[in-house]
Every structure is written in C-alpha cells, then in structure tokens.
C-alpha cells in the first residue's frame, strides 16, 4: 500500500498513481534540485547586481510577487509544466529573496552569510535524522506536521490582518522579545520538520517506482521548503541580533 504524501505538490503525485515509464531516481531528483537552486541564486544576483534599473525596481518586485503566486498554482494543478513554471518561480522568488537579504543586511551586518550557513546545517542535520531513522515519518507524524504548518500560515495571516487595526499583536509576534524569538524558532522548527516529510515523500516516490516525469515536481517541492527555511532562519537571526544590540 502506497503512503499518502501530504505536501500538496507531492500529494498530487501520490493520488495519480502514475508508475509508467522510467522510474524516478535520487540522482536525477538531486540534479533538478540543484538546477532550481541555481535559478534561485540567479534571481538573487539579478537584484543584488541591479539588473533592473532603480526606477523600475518597485514594479519588478510587484511583478515577481505576482509571478511566484501564479506559477506556484500552475505547478500544483499541472505538474507537467513544472520544468518551465517552476523555473520561473525560482527566478522570481530569488529576486524577492535578494531584496529581502539586502534589507536585512542594512540593519544586521553579516546576517545573510550566517543564515546561508545555518540553512545548510539544518538541511544536513534533518537529512541525517531522517536517514538514521532517529525521526520516523509515519502517517501521524505527517498529519501533525501538515496541520501545524497550515495553522501557522493561517495565524500569520490573522496577525497581518490585525496590523491594520492595532500594532500590539504584530509587535509581540514580529518583535525581538523573548516571545517573538520563540515564535520564530518554532516556525523554523516546523519548516525543518516539513523538510523531513519532503525527504520521505521523495523516498516513497523512488521506492514505489513513480514515473520520472514527476521528478521536477519532487525537486520543486523540496526547493520551496529550503527557501522557506532560509527566510525563517534570516528572521530568527535578525531578532537575536537585534536583541543583542538592545
């Protein structure tokens, strides 16, 4: 019996039960993950090195945001288009990440390279914990992580809405207080646990010999989680640095 995959991009693969053609492999998925990461890096460089003229930068950021939303939806409903639309997503998302990195760098010197290093460590640690089965991914684990992950996004949305009426909640959540740091640490831990689920999703797809036509979707889903982890590491480090400067 096949394991259900709870990451939206991976769950669609499980539901379709397509095992025709050459089966997916770890090596091929890893190459595609690297490809998407390189495209994300290209997007970052496009912002950092001012590829877009300064007078058009705000329009470019808005456009990049729109592209990420549209392409992520297309990738979900049409996995066959992931090689193209996943690539567009990564470039646009990289552009946004480049802007975010520059903003944080202005206020917290050295935070970006530290965040990159921490993200790399998180990836390796969670891979080790999964490979050694210190963390075992079962249906209950998947359900809990999936529920908490969705709940966190809903809560972040509610906090954002509340910012239009009062700053009390946003200051508490986004600030550098002990509670704010704990919230960011919890969000990072949750993203890291989701990474373990992604590892297992890929392992299940390879084990069950799903078609290699889905390797792009597998790689794309994993890269999305890695980008999220980097952003949450960046936020956590900025709060810690800000707390140290008080």
CSV table of C-alpha atoms in Angstrom, one decimal:
chain,number,residue,atom,x,y,z
A,1,UNK,CA,0.0,0.0,0.0
A,2,UNK,CA,1.4,3.4,-1.0
A,3,UNK,CA,2.0,6.1,1.6
A,4,UNK,CA,-0.1,9.2,1.1
A,5,UNK,CA,2.0,12.3,0.5
A,6,UNK,CA,0.8,15.4,2.4
A,7,UNK,CA,2.9,18.1,0.8
A,8,UNK,CA,0.5,19.5,-1.8
A,9,UNK,CA,2.9,19.1,-4.7
A,10,UNK,CA,3.8,15.5,-3.7
A,11,UNK,CA,0.3,14.5,-2.7
A,12,UNK,CA,-0.9,15.1,-6.3
A,13,UNK,CA,1.7,12.6,-7.5
A,14,UNK,CA,0.5,10.0,-5.0
A,15,UNK,CA,-3.1,10.5,-6.0
A,16,UNK,CA,-2.4,10.0,-9.7
A,17,UNK,CA,-0.6,6.6,-9.1
A,18,UNK,CA,1.4,7.0,-12.3
A,19,UNK,CA,4.1,4.4,-12.5
A,20,UNK,CA,4.6,4.2,-16.2
A,21,UNK,CA,7.9,4.9,-17.9
A,22,UNK,CA,11.3,5.1,-16.4
A,23,UNK,CA,11.1,5.3,-12.5
A,24,UNK,CA,12.3,8.4,-10.6
A,25,UNK,CA,15.8,8.2,-9.1
A,26,UNK,CA,17.6,10.1,-6.3
A,27,UNK,CA,20.4,11.2,-8.6
A,28,UNK,CA,18.1,12.7,-11.2
A,29,UNK,CA,16.0,14.5,-8.5
A,30,UNK,CA,19.2,15.9,-6.9
A,31,UNK,CA,20.3,17.4,-10.2
A,32,UNK,CA,16.9,19.0,-10.7
A,33,UNK,CA,17.0,20.4,-7.1
A,34,UNK,CA,20.4,21.9,-7.9
A,35,UNK,CA,19.1,23.4,-11.1
A,36,UNK,CA,16.2,25.1,-9.2
A,37,UNK,CA,18.6,26.4,-6.5
A,38,UNK,CA,20.9,27.8,-9.2
A,39,UNK,CA,18.0,29.6,-10.8
A,40,UNK,CA,17.0,31.0,-7.4
A,41,UNK,CA,20.6,32.2,-6.9
A,42,UNK,CA,20.4,33.8,-10.4
A,43,UNK,CA,17.3,35.7,-9.2
A,44,UNK,CA,19.1,36.9,-6.1
A,45,UNK,CA,22.0,38.1,-8.2
A,46,UNK,CA,19.6,39.9,-10.6
A,47,UNK,CA,18.5,42.0,-7.7
A,48,UNK,CA,21.8,42.4,-5.9
A,49,UNK,CA,23.7,43.5,-9.1
A,50,UNK,CA,20.9,45.9,-10.2
A,51,UNK,CA,19.9,44.2,-13.4
A,52,UNK,CA,16.6,46.1,-13.2
A,53,UNK,CA,17.1,49.9,-13.3
A,54,UNK,CA,16.4,51.5,-10.0
A,55,UNK,CA,13.4,53.5,-11.2
A,56,UNK,CA,11.6,50.2,-12.1
A,57,UNK,CA,12.6,48.2,-9.1
A,58,UNK,CA,9.3,48.5,-7.2
A,59,UNK,CA,7.4,47.4,-10.3
A,60,UNK,CA,9.8,44.5,-10.7
A,61,UNK,CA,9.3,43.4,-7.1
A,62,UNK,CA,5.5,43.5,-7.5
A,63,UNK,CA,5.8,41.6,-10.7
A,64,UNK,CA,8.0,39.0,-9.1
A,65,UNK,CA,5.4,38.5,-6.3
A,66,UNK,CA,2.6,38.0,-8.8
A,67,UNK,CA,4.7,35.5,-10.8
A,68,UNK,CA,5.5,33.4,-7.7
A,69,UNK,CA,1.8,33.2,-6.8
A,70,UNK,CA,0.6,32.3,-10.3
A,71,UNK,CA,3.4,29.8,-11.1
A,72,UNK,CA,3.0,28.0,-7.8
A,73,UNK,CA,-0.6,27.5,-8.6
A,74,UNK,CA,0.1,26.3,-12.1
A,75,UNK,CA,2.8,23.9,-10.8
A,76,UNK,CA,0.2,22.4,-8.4
A,77,UNK,CA,-2.5,21.9,-10.9
A,78,UNK,CA,-0.2,21.0,-13.9
A,79,UNK,CA,2.9,19.1,-12.8
A,80,UNK,CA,3.9,18.6,-16.4
A,81,UNK,CA,4.6,22.3,-16.6
A,82,UNK,CA,6.9,22.4,-13.6
A,83,UNK,CA,10.2,22.5,-15.7
A,84,UNK,CA,9.0,25.8,-17.1
A,85,UNK,CA,6.8,27.3,-14.4
A,86,UNK,CA,9.0,26.0,-11.6
A,87,UNK,CA,12.0,27.7,-13.2
A,88,UNK,CA,10.0,31.0,-13.5
A,89,UNK,CA,9.0,30.7,-9.9
A,90,UNK,CA,12.6,30.2,-8.7
A,91,UNK,CA,13.9,33.1,-10.6
A,92,UNK,CA,11.1,35.4,-9.4
A,93,UNK,CA,11.4,34.1,-5.8
A,94,UNK,CA,15.1,34.6,-5.9
A,95,UNK,CA,14.6,38.2,-6.9
A,96,UNK,CA,12.4,38.7,-3.9
A,97,UNK,CA,14.9,36.9,-1.6
A,98,UNK,CA,17.6,39.2,-2.9
A,99,UNK,CA,15.6,42.2,-1.9
A,100,UNK,CA,14.9,40.7,1.5
A,101,UNK,CA,18.6,39.9,2.0
A,102,UNK,CA,19.6,43.4,1.2
A,103,UNK,CA,17.0,44.9,3.6
A,104,UNK,CA,18.2,42.7,6.4
A,105,UNK,CA,21.9,43.3,5.6
A,106,UNK,CA,21.4,47.1,6.1
A,107,UNK,CA,20.4,46.6,9.7
A,108,UNK,CA,22.2,43.4,10.7
A,109,UNK,CA,25.8,43.1,9.3
A,110,UNK,CA,26.8,39.6,8.3
A,111,UNK,CA,23.3,38.1,8.8
A,112,UNK,CA,22.9,36.8,5.3
A,113,UNK,CA,26.1,34.6,5.1
A,114,UNK,CA,25.3,33.3,8.6
A,115,UNK,CA,21.7,32.5,7.5
A,116,UNK,CA,23.0,30.6,4.5
A,117,UNK,CA,25.4,28.6,6.7
A,118,UNK,CA,22.6,27.8,9.2
A,119,UNK,CA,20.2,26.8,6.4
A,120,UNK,CA,22.8,24.4,5.0
A,121,UNK,CA,23.4,22.9,8.5
A,122,UNK,CA,19.6,22.4,9.0
A,123,UNK,CA,19.4,20.6,5.7
A,124,UNK,CA,22.2,18.2,6.6
A,125,UNK,CA,21.0,17.7,10.2
A,126,UNK,CA,17.4,16.8,9.2
A,127,UNK,CA,18.7,14.5,6.4
A,128,UNK,CA,20.9,12.7,9.0
A,129,UNK,CA,18.0,12.4,11.4
A,130,UNK,CA,15.8,11.0,8.7
A,131,UNK,CA,18.4,8.7,7.2
A,132,UNK,CA,19.3,7.2,10.6
A,133,UNK,CA,15.6,6.9,11.4
A,134,UNK,CA,16.0,9.0,14.6
A,135,UNK,CA,13.0,10.8,13.2
A,136,UNK,CA,10.5,8.3,11.8
A,137,UNK,CA,7.9,9.6,9.4
A,138,UNK,CA,4.6,7.9,9.8
A,139,UNK,CA,1.0,8.9,8.9
A,140,UNK,CA,0.5,10.5,12.4
A,141,UNK,CA,3.8,12.5,12.1
A,142,UNK,CA,2.8,13.7,8.6
A,143,UNK,CA,-0.7,14.7,9.8
A,144,UNK,CA,0.6,16.6,12.7
A,145,UNK,CA,3.3,18.5,10.7
A,146,UNK,CA,0.8,19.2,7.9
A,147,UNK,CA,-1.8,20.5,10.3
A,148,UNK,CA,0.7,22.7,12.2
A,149,UNK,CA,2.2,24.0,9.0
A,150,UNK,CA,-1.2,25.1,7.7
A,151,UNK,CA,-2.2,26.5,11.0
A,152,UNK,CA,0.9,28.6,11.2
A,153,UNK,CA,0.2,30.2,7.8
A,154,UNK,CA,-3.4,31.0,9.0
A,155,UNK,CA,-2.2,32.6,12.2
A,156,UNK,CA,0.4,34.6,10.3
A,157,UNK,CA,-2.4,35.8,8.0
A,158,UNK,CA,-4.5,36.8,11.1
A,159,UNK,CA,-1.6,38.7,12.5
A,160,UNK,CA,-1.2,40.5,9.2
A,161,UNK,CA,-4.9,41.5,9.2
A,162,UNK,CA,-4.7,42.7,12.8
A,163,UNK,CA,-1.9,45.0,11.8
A,164,UNK,CA,-4.5,47.2,10.1
A,165,UNK,CA,-6.2,47.8,13.5
A,166,UNK,CA,-3.5,47.6,16.1
A,167,UNK,CA,0.2,47.1,16.4
A,168,UNK,CA,0.0,45.3,19.7
A,169,UNK,CA,-0.1,41.8,18.3
A,170,UNK,CA,2.3,42.4,15.4
A,171,UNK,CA,4.9,43.9,17.8
A,172,UNK,CA,4.6,40.9,20.1
A,173,UNK,CA,5.0,38.3,17.2
A,174,UNK,CA,7.4,40.2,15.0
A,175,UNK,CA,9.4,41.9,17.7
A,176,UNK,CA,12.6,40.8,19.4
A,177,UNK,CA,11.1,40.0,22.7
A,178,UNK,CA,11.6,36.5,24.2
A,179,UNK,CA,8.1,35.6,22.9
A,180,UNK,CA,8.9,36.9,19.4
A,181,UNK,CA,12.1,34.9,19.3
A,182,UNK,CA,10.3,31.8,20.5
A,183,UNK,CA,7.7,32.2,17.7
A,184,UNK,CA,10.4,32.5,15.1
A,185,UNK,CA,12.3,29.5,16.5
A,186,UNK,CA,9.1,27.4,16.5
A,187,UNK,CA,8.3,28.4,12.9
A,188,UNK,CA,11.8,27.4,11.9
A,189,UNK,CA,11.5,24.0,13.7
A,190,UNK,CA,8.2,23.4,11.9
A,191,UNK,CA,9.7,24.2,8.5
A,192,UNK,CA,12.6,21.8,9.3
A,193,UNK,CA,10.2,19.0,10.2
A,194,UNK,CA,8.4,19.6,7.0
A,195,UNK,CA,11.8,19.1,5.3
A,196,UNK,CA,11.9,15.6,6.8
A,197,UNK,CA,8.5,14.9,5.4
A,198,UNK,CA,9.7,16.1,2.0
A,199,UNK,CA,12.7,13.7,2.2
A,200,UNK,CA,10.3,10.9,3.0
A,201,UNK,CA,8.0,11.9,0.1
A,202,UNK,CA,10.9,11.6,-2.3
A,203,UNK,CA,12.0,8.3,-0.8
A,204,UNK,CA,8.5,6.9,-1.1
A,205,UNK,CA,8.2,8.0,-4.8
A,206,UNK,CA,11.6,6.3,-5.6
A,207,UNK,CA,10.7,3.2,-3.6
A,208,UNK,CA,7.3,2.9,-5.3
A,209,UNK,CA,8.8,3.5,-8.7
A,210,UNK,CA,6.8,6.5,-9.7
A,211,UNK,CA,7.4,7.8,-13.2
A,212,UNK,CA,10.4,10.1,-13.6
A,213,UNK,CA,8.0,12.6,-15.2
A,214,UNK,CA,7.3,13.8,-11.6
A,215,UNK,CA,11.0,14.4,-10.7
A,216,UNK,CA,10.6,18.1,-11.5
A,217,UNK,CA,7.6,18.3,-9.1
A,218,UNK,CA,9.6,16.5,-6.4
A,219,UNK,CA,12.6,18.8,-6.8
A,220,UNK,CA,10.4,21.9,-6.9
A,221,UNK,CA,8.5,21.0,-3.7
A,222,UNK,CA,11.8,20.4,-1.8
A,223,UNK,CA,13.3,23.7,-3.1
A,224,UNK,CA,10.3,25.6,-1.9
A,225,UNK,CA,10.8,24.2,1.6
A,226,UNK,CA,14.5,25.1,1.5
A,227,UNK,CA,13.7,28.7,0.6
A,228,UNK,CA,11.2,28.9,3.4
A,229,UNK,CA,13.8,27.6,5.9
A,230,UNK,CA,16.3,30.2,4.7
A,231,UNK,CA,13.7,33.0,5.2
A,232,UNK,CA,12.8,31.8,8.7
A,233,UNK,CA,16.5,31.5,9.6
A,234,UNK,CA,17.0,35.0,8.4
A,235,UNK,CA,14.1,36.3,10.5
A,236,UNK,CA,15.2,34.4,13.6
A,237,UNK,CA,18.9,35.6,13.4
A,238,UNK,CA,17.8,39.2,12.9
A,239,UNK,CA,15.7,39.0,16.1
A,240,UNK,CA,18.6,37.6,18.0
A,241,UNK,CA,21.0,40.2,16.7
A,242,UNK,CA,18.5,42.9,17.4
A,243,UNK,CA,18.1,41.6,21.0
A,244,UNK,CA,21.8,41.7,21.5
A,245,UNK,CA,22.0,45.3,20.4
A,246,UNK,CA,19.4,46.5,22.9
